[in-house]
Amino acid sequence: MELLSGADMIARFLQDEGVEYIYGYPGGAALHIYDALFRQDKVKHILVRHEQAATHAADGYARAAGKPGVVLVTSGPGATNAVTGIATAYMDSIPMVVLCGQVMSHLIGDDAFQETDIVGVTRPIVKHSFSIRHPSEIPEVLKKAFYLAATGRPGPVVVDIPKDMTAPTERYEYIYPKKIKMRSYNPVTRGHAGQIKKAVELMLKAKRPVFYTGGGVVTGKASEGLTDLVKQLGFPITTTLMGIGSYPQSDRQCLGWLGMHGSYESNMAMHHADLIIAIGARFDDRVTNNTSKFCPTAKIIHVDVDPSSISKTVRADVPIVGPASSVVNEMISLVQGQSISQPEALAEWWQKIDGWRAEREGKLYEPSKPGEVLKPQEVVEALCRVTRGEAYVTTDVGQHQMFAAQYYKFEKPNRLITSGGLGTMGFGFPAAMGIKQNFPDEDVVCVTGEGSFQMMMQELSTCKQYGVGVKIVNLNNASLGMVRQWQDLNYKSRHAQSYMESLPDFHMLIEAYGFTAITVNTLDELEPALERAFANKHELVFLDVKVDPFEHVYPMQVPLGAMRDMLLSKTERT
Amino acid sequence: MRHIISILMENEPGALSRVVGLFSQRNFNIETLNVAPTEDPSLSRLTVTTVGDDRVIEQITKHLNKLIDVVKLVDLTEGNHIERELMLVKVKALGAARDEVKRTVDIFRAQIVDVTPSLYTVQITGDATKLDAFLQAMAPVGILEVARTGVSGIARGDKVLSL
Ligand SMILES: Cc1ncc(C[n+]2csc(CCOP(=O)(O)OP(=O)(O)O)c2C)c(N)n1
Ligand SMILES: [Mg+2]
């Protein structure tokens, strides 16, 4: 029998669970755990410079690797600093386990030094949370935390650990629980066969079908199956922002992504469809626009592992509760050997779609002329060329995020890493850091804006400590571009607080940390700078690219309109 | 429409706050709430009455089911059921009103469980409408204090909510 202190149990559990990296920041209530981590060398602890960055780094890792990210913070301010990152992971259904130190049990409720009811604070933004009440519970509670975080619809789990639970003097038996069962938690493992059959029947006789797939396909590891299914049927597919890459974007059947800044052809196809096959997507308001005008002629099949996502905002005609991968595979086996009953209608549908594609060609932005300030869109296009469309691209939030999603062509899932649900400025850089540490031989680039980058730029120091060679492409428009765009459109260009005065000299800032910075002003400087930046995989390089501050993101759905109601440029709308 | 939803959940600290938090977080409405351990001390039974159209009720039950601490639930209003609430009321009982109160208590098959020279404490059980009717009848006499448990319920017949 092995007797361990609570702190040593945590360290041992993380080893036994196969956790390689843990992101955190120490403080009083977590010090026993820190000491236990110090006395072992299997689990590597990455010291960030702000707890929010720890959660984003773990989140980035979780998205890229498809495994839970792990965070360790102290009580009070340590835990509250992690809140934004927990909410970010929650909104995008990302598996994460957050271990929070807490004041000693006998002090809880007394407003003790650095006491925060973090279980209470995070209650609406976690999948579940635990408070440890006895050290002997630790292995089982941690196993439950990892199990809950990663299964069903994934999400963050908080574990609150009072300091006395980790005291080195109290030792209890440690056994790694290989399996866990919870009577109150049984995620579905497959969809209802009858419903799947009904869905396939509708698919086979559809005239104007479109697949609409989301992050659930990515987290549910169903991309391969989905690609097969879509190819077999020959239907068009549009993905959500979170689903980008779950079907190769270079393929003719892929219409890009949909919604507020989605592609013209995606939104038009959705509006005119007679059948929408939604998989792992949640009909979010940034997708549907006005739900009362949403896809007036379509029947809706909705596959989701979370029943509460189905018929939440838009009523499904064929609801299917189940994991994307198993449902898609069952659909494939039903489709095999069958042929669609309306091939002419489908051919006509494709003609229509190709017509929409042709219509928007060249409309959405005008490339810069020699000597002019760069357009952010062409910077992303160049980035895609230089990295051959293979990089992990993280983004912050704003115009640059939309441009990155629109103009980088993603061929694989998990390659666009972005805060879709919460829209958290500051997410991109620490997320890139988390990915790069775990995939050191891949190109990892954060496309950011000068506003967002300044929210988490302290992590340059972390990158310096651990030699993290991420690339940062700062689309520097010297303004909070997305805010400014809304002010142009809705507030007669009254730019209230959307102009970034007193920007730092990014060149000097980056050099202060010992990294390379390259400033780019014109088109002829752009590709050489990108080539230089990506020449060495292990070196952090920051590109400060000066871009046009007057540019807007288009298409843009007209507020309260239907999917098809879009602005295509500053002067044109559908 | 009004619905009565009964929930079996883990008798864990924090479980109740998750249920209550869910209602406020998602803008659902709670009319009454009642909770106590069951014969199995590891389980609590919570009964909530709420109002909403079919879409809202569907969302409420789905989101409740999604809570990790919730083991099982039933919307009692979907079938035949028994609904009960217990209420304790202090009413003025002076002069002629003293007899009047006693008569009304009998009519409602309530009980007087405590007396002072100037007031009666009445205990009454029934569904919510009966309790409301009793309060209405007592209003002219003078209601001093009301304590209601909130609705509890159980399905009629063979249907059982258990593990
Ligand atoms: C933490 C946070 N605060 C505020 C916002 C609101 N917001 C959305 S985009 C944006 C501007 C972002 O500016 P920048 O990073 O420079 O990107 P740009 O739009 O200029 O490309 C703001 C303030 C947000 N999404 N996140
Ligand atoms: Mg900007």
JSON list of N, CA and C in Angstrom, two decimals, chain A residues 63-128:
[
{"chain": "A", "resi": 63, "resn": "ARG", "atom": "N", "xyz": [-7.20, 22.13, -27.63]},
{"chain": "A", "resi": 63, "resn": "ARG", "atom": "CA", "xyz": [-7.82, 22.16, -28.96]},
{"chain": "A", "resi": 63, "resn": "ARG", "atom": "C", "xyz": [-6.95, 21.44, -29.97]},
{"chain": "A", "resi": 64, "resn": "ALA", "atom": "N", "xyz": [-5.64, 21.72, -29.92]},
{"chain": "A", "resi": 64, "resn": "ALA", "atom": "CA", "xyz": [-4.76, 21.15, -30.94]},
{"chain": "A", "resi": 64, "resn": "ALA", "atom": "C", "xyz": [-4.56, 19.66, -30.71]},
{"chain": "A", "resi": 65, "resn": "ALA", "atom": "N", "xyz": [-4.50, 19.24, -29.43]},
{"chain": "A", "resi": 65, "resn": "ALA", "atom": "CA", "xyz": [-4.18, 17.85, -29.14]},
{"chain": "A", "resi": 65, "resn": "ALA", "atom": "C", "xyz": [-5.41, 16.99, -28.94]},
{"chain": "A", "resi": 66, "resn": "GLY", "atom": "N", "xyz": [-6.57, 17.62, -28.69]},
{"chain": "A", "resi": 66, "resn": "GLY", "atom": "CA", "xyz": [-7.78, 16.85, -28.44]},
{"chain": "A", "resi": 66, "resn": "GLY", "atom": "C", "xyz": [-7.77, 16.17, -27.08]},
{"chain": "A", "resi": 67, "resn": "LYS", "atom": "N", "xyz": [-6.97, 16.67, -26.14]},
{"chain": "A", "resi": 67, "resn": "LYS", "atom": "CA", "xyz": [-6.92, 16.12, -24.78]},
{"chain": "A", "resi": 67, "resn": "LYS", "atom": "C", "xyz": [-7.10, 17.27, -23.80]},
{"chain": "A", "resi": 68, "resn": "PRO", "atom": "N", "xyz": [-7.54, 16.99, -22.57]},
{"chain": "A", "resi": 68, "resn": "PRO", "atom": "CA", "xyz": [-7.75, 18.09, -21.63]},
{"chain": "A", "resi": 68, "resn": "PRO", "atom": "C", "xyz": [-6.47, 18.87, -21.34]},
{"chain": "A", "resi": 69, "resn": "GLY", "atom": "N", "xyz": [-6.57, 20.18, -21.30]},
{"chain": "A", "resi": 69, "resn": "GLY", "atom": "CA", "xyz": [-5.48, 21.02, -20.84]},
{"chain": "A", "resi": 69, "resn": "GLY", "atom": "C", "xyz": [-5.58, 21.14, -19.32]},
{"chain": "A", "resi": 70, "resn": "VAL", "atom": "N", "xyz": [-4.43, 21.33, -18.67]},
{"chain": "A", "resi": 70, "resn": "VAL", "atom": "CA", "xyz": [-4.44, 21.34, -17.20]},
{"chain": "A", "resi": 70, "resn": "VAL", "atom": "C", "xyz": [-3.83, 22.63, -16.67]},
{"chain": "A", "resi": 71, "resn": "VAL", "atom": "N", "xyz": [-4.51, 23.21, -15.67]},
{"chain": "A", "resi": 71, "resn": "VAL", "atom": "CA", "xyz": [-4.12, 24.50, -15.11]},
{"chain": "A", "resi": 71, "resn": "VAL", "atom": "C", "xyz": [-4.03, 24.37, -13.60]},
{"chain": "A", "resi": 72, "resn": "LEU", "atom": "N", "xyz": [-3.06, 25.05, -13.00]},
{"chain": "A", "resi": 72, "resn": "LEU", "atom": "CA", "xyz": [-2.94, 25.08, -11.54]},
{"chain": "A", "resi": 72, "resn": "LEU", "atom": "C", "xyz": [-2.76, 26.52, -11.09]},
{"chain": "A", "resi": 73, "resn": "VAL", "atom": "N", "xyz": [-3.67, 26.99, -10.24]},
{"chain": "A", "resi": 73, "resn": "VAL", "atom": "CA", "xyz": [-3.57, 28.37, -9.74]},
{"chain": "A", "resi": 73, "resn": "VAL", "atom": "C", "xyz": [-3.81, 28.39, -8.24]},
{"chain": "A", "resi": 74, "resn": "THR", "atom": "N", "xyz": [-3.44, 29.49, -7.63]},
{"chain": "A", "resi": 74, "resn": "THR", "atom": "CA", "xyz": [-3.68, 29.61, -6.21]},
{"chain": "A", "resi": 74, "resn": "THR", "atom": "C", "xyz": [-5.08, 30.16, -5.95]},
{"chain": "A", "resi": 75, "resn": "SER", "atom": "N", "xyz": [-5.42, 30.31, -4.68]},
{"chain": "A", "resi": 75, "resn": "SER", "atom": "CA", "xyz": [-6.77, 30.77, -4.33]},
{"chain": "A", "resi": 75, "resn": "SER", "atom": "C", "xyz": [-6.94, 32.25, -4.66]},
{"chain": "A", "resi": 76, "resn": "GLY", "atom": "N", "xyz": [-8.11, 32.77, -4.42]},
{"chain": "A", "resi": 76, "resn": "GLY", "atom": "CA", "xyz": [-8.38, 34.20, -4.52]},
{"chain": "A", "resi": 76, "resn": "GLY", "atom": "C", "xyz": [-8.03, 34.78, -5.87]},
{"chain": "A", "resi": 77, "resn": "PRO", "atom": "N", "xyz": [-7.07, 35.73, -5.91]},
{"chain": "A", "resi": 77, "resn": "PRO", "atom": "CA", "xyz": [-6.78, 36.41, -7.18]},
{"chain": "A", "resi": 77, "resn": "PRO", "atom": "C", "xyz": [-6.24, 35.47, -8.25]},
{"chain": "A", "resi": 78, "resn": "GLY", "atom": "N", "xyz": [-5.55, 34.42, -7.83]},
{"chain": "A", "resi": 78, "resn": "GLY", "atom": "CA", "xyz": [-5.06, 33.45, -8.81]},
{"chain": "A", "resi": 78, "resn": "GLY", "atom": "C", "xyz": [-6.23, 32.81, -9.52]},
{"chain": "A", "resi": 79, "resn": "ALA", "atom": "N", "xyz": [-7.20, 32.41, -8.75]},
{"chain": "A", "resi": 79, "resn": "ALA", "atom": "CA", "xyz": [-8.37, 31.74, -9.32]},
{"chain": "A", "resi": 79, "resn": "ALA", "atom": "C", "xyz": [-9.23, 32.73, -10.12]},
{"chain": "A", "resi": 80, "resn": "THR", "atom": "N", "xyz": [-9.44, 33.93, -9.59]},
{"chain": "A", "resi": 80, "resn": "THR", "atom": "CA", "xyz": [-10.29, 34.86, -10.34]},
{"chain": "A", "resi": 80, "resn": "THR", "atom": "C", "xyz": [-9.62, 35.28, -11.64]},
{"chain": "A", "resi": 81, "resn": "ASN", "atom": "N", "xyz": [-8.29, 35.37, -11.66]},
{"chain": "A", "resi": 81, "resn": "ASN", "atom": "CA", "xyz": [-7.62, 35.69, -12.91]},
{"chain": "A", "resi": 81, "resn": "ASN", "atom": "C", "xyz": [-7.84, 34.61, -13.97]},
{"chain": "A", "resi": 82, "resn": "ALA", "atom": "N", "xyz": [-8.15, 33.42, -13.53]},
{"chain": "A", "resi": 82, "resn": "ALA", "atom": "CA", "xyz": [-8.35, 32.33, -14.49]},
{"chain": "A", "resi": 82, "resn": "ALA", "atom": "C", "xyz": [-9.76, 32.32, -15.07]},
{"chain": "A", "resi": 83, "resn": "VAL", "atom": "N", "xyz": [-10.63, 33.13, -14.51]},
{"chain": "A", "resi": 83, "resn": "VAL", "atom": "CA", "xyz": [-12.06, 33.03, -14.86]},
{"chain": "A", "resi": 83, "resn": "VAL", "atom": "C", "xyz": [-12.32, 33.26, -16.35]},
{"chain": "A", "resi": 84, "resn": "THR", "atom": "N", "xyz": [-11.70, 34.28, -16.94]},
{"chain": "A", "resi": 84, "resn": "THR", "atom": "CA", "xyz": [-11.95, 34.57, -18.36]},
{"chain": "A", "resi": 84, "resn": "THR", "atom": "C", "xyz": [-11.56, 33.38, -19.24]},
{"chain": "A", "resi": 85, "resn": "GLY", "atom": "N", "xyz": [-10.48, 32.73, -18.87]},
{"chain": "A", "resi": 85, "resn": "GLY", "atom": "CA", "xyz": [-10.03, 31.58, -19.66]},
{"chain": "A", "resi": 85, "resn": "GLY", "atom": "C", "xyz": [-10.95, 30.38, -19.50]},
{"chain": "A", "resi": 86, "resn": "ILE", "atom": "N", "xyz": [-11.51, 30.24, -18.30]},
{"chain": "A", "resi": 86, "resn": "ILE", "atom": "CA", "xyz": [-12.46, 29.14, -18.06]},
{"chain": "A", "resi": 86, "resn": "ILE", "atom": "C", "xyz": [-13.72, 29.40, -18.89]},
{"chain": "A", "resi": 87, "resn": "ALA", "atom": "N", "xyz": [-14.19, 30.64, -18.87]},
{"chain": "A", "resi": 87, "resn": "ALA", "atom": "CA", "xyz": [-15.39, 30.98, -19.65]},
{"chain": "A", "resi": 87, "resn": "ALA", "atom": "C", "xyz": [-15.15, 30.78, -21.14]},
{"chain": "A", "resi": 88, "resn": "THR", "atom": "N", "xyz": [-13.95, 31.12, -21.58]},
{"chain": "A", "resi": 88, "resn": "THR", "atom": "CA", "xyz": [-13.60, 30.94, -23.00]},
{"chain": "A", "resi": 88, "resn": "THR", "atom": "C", "xyz": [-13.69, 29.46, -23.38]},
{"chain": "A", "resi": 89, "resn": "ALA", "atom": "N", "xyz": [-13.12, 28.61, -22.54]},
{"chain": "A", "resi": 89, "resn": "ALA", "atom": "CA", "xyz": [-13.14, 27.17, -22.82]},
{"chain": "A", "resi": 89, "resn": "ALA", "atom": "C", "xyz": [-14.57, 26.64, -22.75]},
{"chain": "A", "resi": 90, "resn": "TYR", "atom": "N", "xyz": [-15.34, 27.15, -21.80]},
{"chain": "A", "resi": 90, "resn": "TYR", "atom": "CA", "xyz": [-16.73, 26.68, -21.65]},
{"chain": "A", "resi": 90, "resn": "TYR", "atom": "C", "xyz": [-17.54, 26.98, -22.90]},
{"chain": "A", "resi": 91, "resn": "MET", "atom": "N", "xyz": [-17.43, 28.20, -23.40]},
{"chain": "A", "resi": 91, "resn": "MET", "atom": "CA", "xyz": [-18.24, 28.59, -24.54]},
{"chain": "A", "resi": 91, "resn": "MET", "atom": "C", "xyz": [-17.90, 27.79, -25.79]},
{"chain": "A", "resi": 92, "resn": "ASP", "atom": "N", "xyz": [-16.64, 27.35, -25.89]},
{"chain": "A", "resi": 92, "resn": "ASP", "atom": "CA", "xyz": [-16.25, 26.58, -27.07]},
{"chain": "A", "resi": 92, "resn": "ASP", "atom": "C", "xyz": [-16.18, 25.07, -26.79]},
{"chain": "A", "resi": 93, "resn": "SER", "atom": "N", "xyz": [-16.67, 24.64, -25.63]},
{"chain": "A", "resi": 93, "resn": "SER", "atom": "CA", "xyz": [-16.69, 23.21, -25.27]},
{"chain": "A", "resi": 93, "resn": "SER", "atom": "C", "xyz": [-15.30, 22.57, -25.35]},
{"chain": "A", "resi": 94, "resn": "ILE", "atom": "N", "xyz": [-14.36, 23.17, -24.64]},
{"chain": "A", "resi": 94, "resn": "ILE", "atom": "CA", "xyz": [-12.98, 22.67, -24.67]},
{"chain": "A", "resi": 94, "resn": "ILE", "atom": "C", "xyz": [-12.68, 21.95, -23.35]},
{"chain": "A", "resi": 95, "resn": "PRO", "atom": "N", "xyz": [-12.11, 20.73, -23.44]},
{"chain": "A", "resi": 95, "resn": "PRO", "atom": "CA", "xyz": [-11.82, 19.99, -22.20]},
{"chain": "A", "resi": 95, "resn": "PRO", "atom": "C", "xyz": [-10.67, 20.63, -21.43]},
{"chain": "A", "resi": 96, "resn": "MET", "atom": "N", "xyz": [-10.90, 20.90, -20.16]},
{"chain": "A", "resi": 96, "resn": "MET", "atom": "CA", "xyz": [-9.86, 21.54, -19.35]},
{"chain": "A", "resi": 96, "resn": "MET", "atom": "C", "xyz": [-10.09, 21.20, -17.89]},
{"chain": "A", "resi": 97, "resn": "VAL", "atom": "N", "xyz": [-9.02, 20.97, -17.16]},
{"chain": "A", "resi": 97, "resn": "VAL", "atom": "CA", "xyz": [-9.14, 20.75, -15.72]},
{"chain": "A", "resi": 97, "resn": "VAL", "atom": "C", "xyz": [-8.36, 21.86, -15.02]},
{"chain": "A", "resi": 98, "resn": "VAL", "atom": "N", "xyz": [-9.05, 22.59, -14.16]},
{"chain": "A", "resi": 98, "resn": "VAL", "atom": "CA", "xyz": [-8.42, 23.72, -13.47]},
{"chain": "A", "resi": 98, "resn": "VAL", "atom": "C", "xyz": [-8.34, 23.40, -11.98]},
{"chain": "A", "resi": 99, "resn": "LEU", "atom": "N", "xyz": [-7.11, 23.24, -11.49]},
{"chain": "A", "resi": 99, "resn": "LEU", "atom": "CA", "xyz": [-6.91, 22.97, -10.07]},
{"chain": "A", "resi": 99, "resn": "LEU", "atom": "C", "xyz": [-6.67, 24.31, -9.38]},
{"chain": "A", "resi": 100, "resn": "CYS", "atom": "N", "xyz": [-7.53, 24.62, -8.39]},
{"chain": "A", "resi": 100, "resn": "CYS", "atom": "CA", "xyz": [-7.40, 25.89, -7.68]},
{"chain": "A", "resi": 100, "resn": "CYS", "atom": "C", "xyz": [-7.06, 25.63, -6.23]},
{"chain": "A", "resi": 101, "resn": "GLY", "atom": "N", "xyz": [-6.01, 26.26, -5.74]},
{"chain": "A", "resi": 101, "resn": "GLY", "atom": "CA", "xyz": [-5.78, 26.22, -4.30]},
{"chain": "A", "resi": 101, "resn": "GLY", "atom": "C", "xyz": [-6.92, 26.95, -3.61]},
{"chain": "A", "resi": 102, "resn": "GLN", "atom": "N", "xyz": [-7.12, 26.63, -2.34]},
{"chain": "A", "resi": 102, "resn": "GLN", "atom": "CA", "xyz": [-8.16, 27.31, -1.56]},
{"chain": "A", "resi": 102, "resn": "GLN", "atom": "C", "xyz": [-7.63, 27.47, -0.14]},
{"chain": "A", "resi": 103, "resn": "VAL", "atom": "N", "xyz": [-8.17, 28.42, 0.59]},
{"chain": "A", "resi": 103, "resn": "VAL", "atom": "CA", "xyz": [-7.74, 28.59, 1.99]},
{"chain": "A", "resi": 103, "resn": "VAL", "atom": "C", "xyz": [-8.10, 27.32, 2.77]},
{"chain": "A", "resi": 104, "resn": "MET", "atom": "N", "xyz": [-7.50, 27.17, 3.94]},
{"chain": "A", "resi": 104, "resn": "MET", "atom": "CA", "xyz": [-7.73, 25.96, 4.73]},
{"chain": "A", "resi": 104, "resn": "MET", "atom": "C", "xyz": [-9.20, 25.79, 5.05]},
{"chain": "A", "resi": 105, "resn": "SER", "atom": "N", "xyz": [-9.64, 24.56, 5.11]},
{"chain": "A", "resi": 105, "resn": "SER", "atom": "CA", "xyz": [-11.08, 24.27, 5.29]},
{"chain": "A", "resi": 105, "resn": "SER", "atom": "C", "xyz": [-11.69, 25.04, 6.45]},
{"chain": "A", "resi": 106, "resn": "HIS", "atom": "N", "xyz": [-10.96, 25.11, 7.58]},
{"chain": "A", "resi": 106, "resn": "HIS", "atom": "CA", "xyz": [-11.58, 25.73, 8.76]},
{"chain": "A", "resi": 106, "resn": "HIS", "atom": "C", "xyz": [-11.71, 27.24, 8.60]},
{"chain": "A", "resi": 107, "resn": "LEU", "atom": "N", "xyz": [-11.06, 27.79, 7.60]},
{"chain": "A", "resi": 107, "resn": "LEU", "atom": "CA", "xyz": [-11.18, 29.24, 7.38]},
{"chain": "A", "resi": 107, "resn": "LEU", "atom": "C", "xyz": [-12.25, 29.61, 6.35]},
{"chain": "A", "resi": 108, "resn": "ILE", "atom": "N", "xyz": [-12.73, 28.60, 5.62]},
{"chain": "A", "resi": 108, "resn": "ILE", "atom": "CA", "xyz": [-13.68, 28.89, 4.54]},
{"chain": "A", "resi": 108, "resn": "ILE", "atom": "C", "xyz": [-14.93, 29.56, 5.09]},
{"chain": "A", "resi": 109, "resn": "GLY", "atom": "N", "xyz": [-15.29, 30.66, 4.47]},
{"chain": "A", "resi": 109, "resn": "GLY", "atom": "CA", "xyz": [-16.48, 31.39, 4.90]},
{"chain": "A", "resi": 109, "resn": "GLY", "atom": "C", "xyz": [-16.17, 32.55, 5.82]},
{"chain": "A", "resi": 110, "resn": "ASP", "atom": "N", "xyz": [-14.89, 32.65, 6.25]},
{"chain": "A", "resi": 110, "resn": "ASP", "atom": "CA", "xyz": [-14.53, 33.73, 7.18]},
{"chain": "A", "resi": 110, "resn": "ASP", "atom": "C", "xyz": [-13.92, 34.94, 6.48]},
{"chain": "A", "resi": 111, "resn": "ASP", "atom": "N", "xyz": [-14.01, 35.01, 5.16]},
{"chain": "A", "resi": 111, "resn": "ASP", "atom": "CA", "xyz": [-13.30, 36.05, 4.41]},
{"chain": "A", "resi": 111, "resn": "ASP", "atom": "C", "xyz": [-11.81, 36.02, 4.75]},
{"chain": "A", "resi": 112, "resn": "ALA", "atom": "N", "xyz": [-11.26, 34.84, 4.73]},
{"chain": "A", "resi": 112, "resn": "ALA", "atom": "CA", "xyz": [-9.84, 34.68, 5.04]},
{"chain": "A", "resi": 112, "resn": "ALA", "atom": "C", "xyz": [-9.00, 35.32, 3.95]},
{"chain": "A", "resi": 113, "resn": "PHE", "atom": "N", "xyz": [-7.72, 35.50, 4.24]},
{"chain": "A", "resi": 113, "resn": "PHE", "atom": "CA", "xyz": [-6.82, 36.09, 3.25]},
{"chain": "A", "resi": 113, "resn": "PHE", "atom": "C", "xyz": [-6.83, 35.26, 1.96]},
{"chain": "A", "resi": 114, "resn": "GLN", "atom": "N", "xyz": [-7.06, 35.92, 0.85]},
{"chain": "A", "resi": 114, "resn": "GLN", "atom": "CA", "xyz": [-7.11, 35.29, -0.48]},
{"chain": "A", "resi": 114, "resn": "GLN", "atom": "C", "xyz": [-8.17, 34.21, -0.58]},
{"chain": "A", "resi": 115, "resn": "GLU", "atom": "N", "xyz": [-9.28, 34.41, 0.11]},
{"chain": "A", "resi": 115, "resn": "GLU", "atom": "CA", "xyz": [-10.39, 33.47, -0.04]},
{"chain": "A", "resi": 115, "resn": "GLU", "atom": "C", "xyz": [-11.38, 34.01, -1.07]},
{"chain": "A", "resi": 116, "resn": "THR", "atom": "N", "xyz": [-11.69, 33.21, -2.07]},
{"chain": "A", "resi": 116, "resn": "THR", "atom": "CA", "xyz": [-12.79, 33.50, -2.99]},
{"chain": "A", "resi": 116, "resn": "THR", "atom": "C", "xyz": [-13.56, 32.21, -3.18]},
{"chain": "A", "resi": 117, "resn": "ASP", "atom": "N", "xyz": [-14.87, 32.31, -3.19]},
{"chain": "A", "resi": 117, "resn": "ASP", "atom": "CA", "xyz": [-15.69, 31.12, -3.47]},
{"chain": "A", "resi": 117, "resn": "ASP", "atom": "C", "xyz": [-15.62, 30.87, -4.97]},
{"chain": "A", "resi": 118, "resn": "ILE", "atom": "N", "xyz": [-14.54, 30.21, -5.39]},
{"chain": "A", "resi": 118, "resn": "ILE", "atom": "CA", "xyz": [-14.32, 30.08, -6.84]},
{"chain": "A", "resi": 118, "resn": "ILE", "atom": "C", "xyz": [-15.30, 29.08, -7.46]},
{"chain": "A", "resi": 119, "resn": "VAL", "atom": "N", "xyz": [-15.75, 28.13, -6.66]},
{"chain": "A", "resi": 119, "resn": "VAL", "atom": "CA", "xyz": [-16.77, 27.21, -7.18]},
{"chain": "A", "resi": 119, "resn": "VAL", "atom": "C", "xyz": [-18.04, 28.01, -7.48]},
{"chain": "A", "resi": 120, "resn": "GLY", "atom": "N", "xyz": [-18.37, 28.95, -6.58]},
{"chain": "A", "resi": 120, "resn": "GLY", "atom": "CA", "xyz": [-19.53, 29.81, -6.82]},
{"chain": "A", "resi": 120, "resn": "GLY", "atom": "C", "xyz": [-19.32, 30.75, -7.98]},
{"chain": "A", "resi": 121, "resn": "VAL", "atom": "N", "xyz": [-18.15, 31.36, -8.03]},
{"chain": "A", "resi": 121, "resn": "VAL", "atom": "CA", "xyz": [-17.88, 32.33, -9.10]},
{"chain": "A", "resi": 121, "resn": "VAL", "atom": "C", "xyz": [-17.94, 31.65, -10.46]},
{"chain": "A", "resi": 122, "resn": "THR", "atom": "N", "xyz": [-17.44, 30.43, -10.58]},
{"chain": "A", "resi": 122, "resn": "THR", "atom": "CA", "xyz": [-17.35, 29.80, -11.89]},
{"chain": "A", "resi": 122, "resn": "THR", "atom": "C", "xyz": [-18.55, 28.91, -12.21]},
{"chain": "A", "resi": 123, "resn": "ARG", "atom": "N", "xyz": [-19.51, 28.81, -11.29]},
{"chain": "A", "resi": 123, "resn": "ARG", "atom": "CA", "xyz": [-20.60, 27.86, -11.48]},
{"chain": "A", "resi": 123, "resn": "ARG", "atom": "C", "xyz": [-21.26, 27.94, -12.86]},
{"chain": "A", "resi": 124, "resn": "PRO", "atom": "N", "xyz": [-21.57, 29.15, -13.38]},
{"chain": "A", "resi": 124, "resn": "PRO", "atom": "CA", "xyz": [-22.23, 29.16, -14.69]},
{"chain": "A", "resi": 124, "resn": "PRO", "atom": "C", "xyz": [-21.30, 28.94, -15.88]},
{"chain": "A", "resi": 125, "resn": "ILE", "atom": "N", "xyz": [-20.01, 28.79, -15.66]},
{"chain": "A", "resi": 125, "resn": "ILE", "atom": "CA", "xyz": [-19.08, 28.68, -16.79]},
{"chain": "A", "resi": 125, "resn": "ILE", "atom": "C", "xyz": [-18.23, 27.42, -16.71]},
{"chain": "A", "resi": 126, "resn": "VAL", "atom": "N", "xyz": [-18.70, 26.42, -15.97]},
{"chain": "A", "resi": 126, "resn": "VAL", "atom": "CA", "xyz": [-17.99, 25.14, -15.94]},
{"chain": "A", "resi": 126, "resn": "VAL", "atom": "C", "xyz": [-18.96, 24.02, -16.30]},
{"chain": "A", "resi": 127, "resn": "LYS", "atom": "N", "xyz": [-18.39, 22.91, -16.76]},
{"chain": "A", "resi": 127, "resn": "LYS", "atom": "CA", "xyz": [-19.23, 21.74, -16.95]},
{"chain": "A", "resi": 127, "resn": "LYS", "atom": "C", "xyz": [-19.59, 21.17, -15.59]},
{"chain": "A", "resi": 128, "resn": "HIS", "atom": "N", "xyz": [-18.62, 21.19, -14.69]},
{"chain": "A", "resi": 128, "resn": "HIS", "atom": "CA", "xyz": [-18.88, 20.75, -13.33]},
{"chain": "A", "resi": 128, "resn": "HIS", "atom": "C", "xyz": [-17.73, 21.25, -12.45]}
]
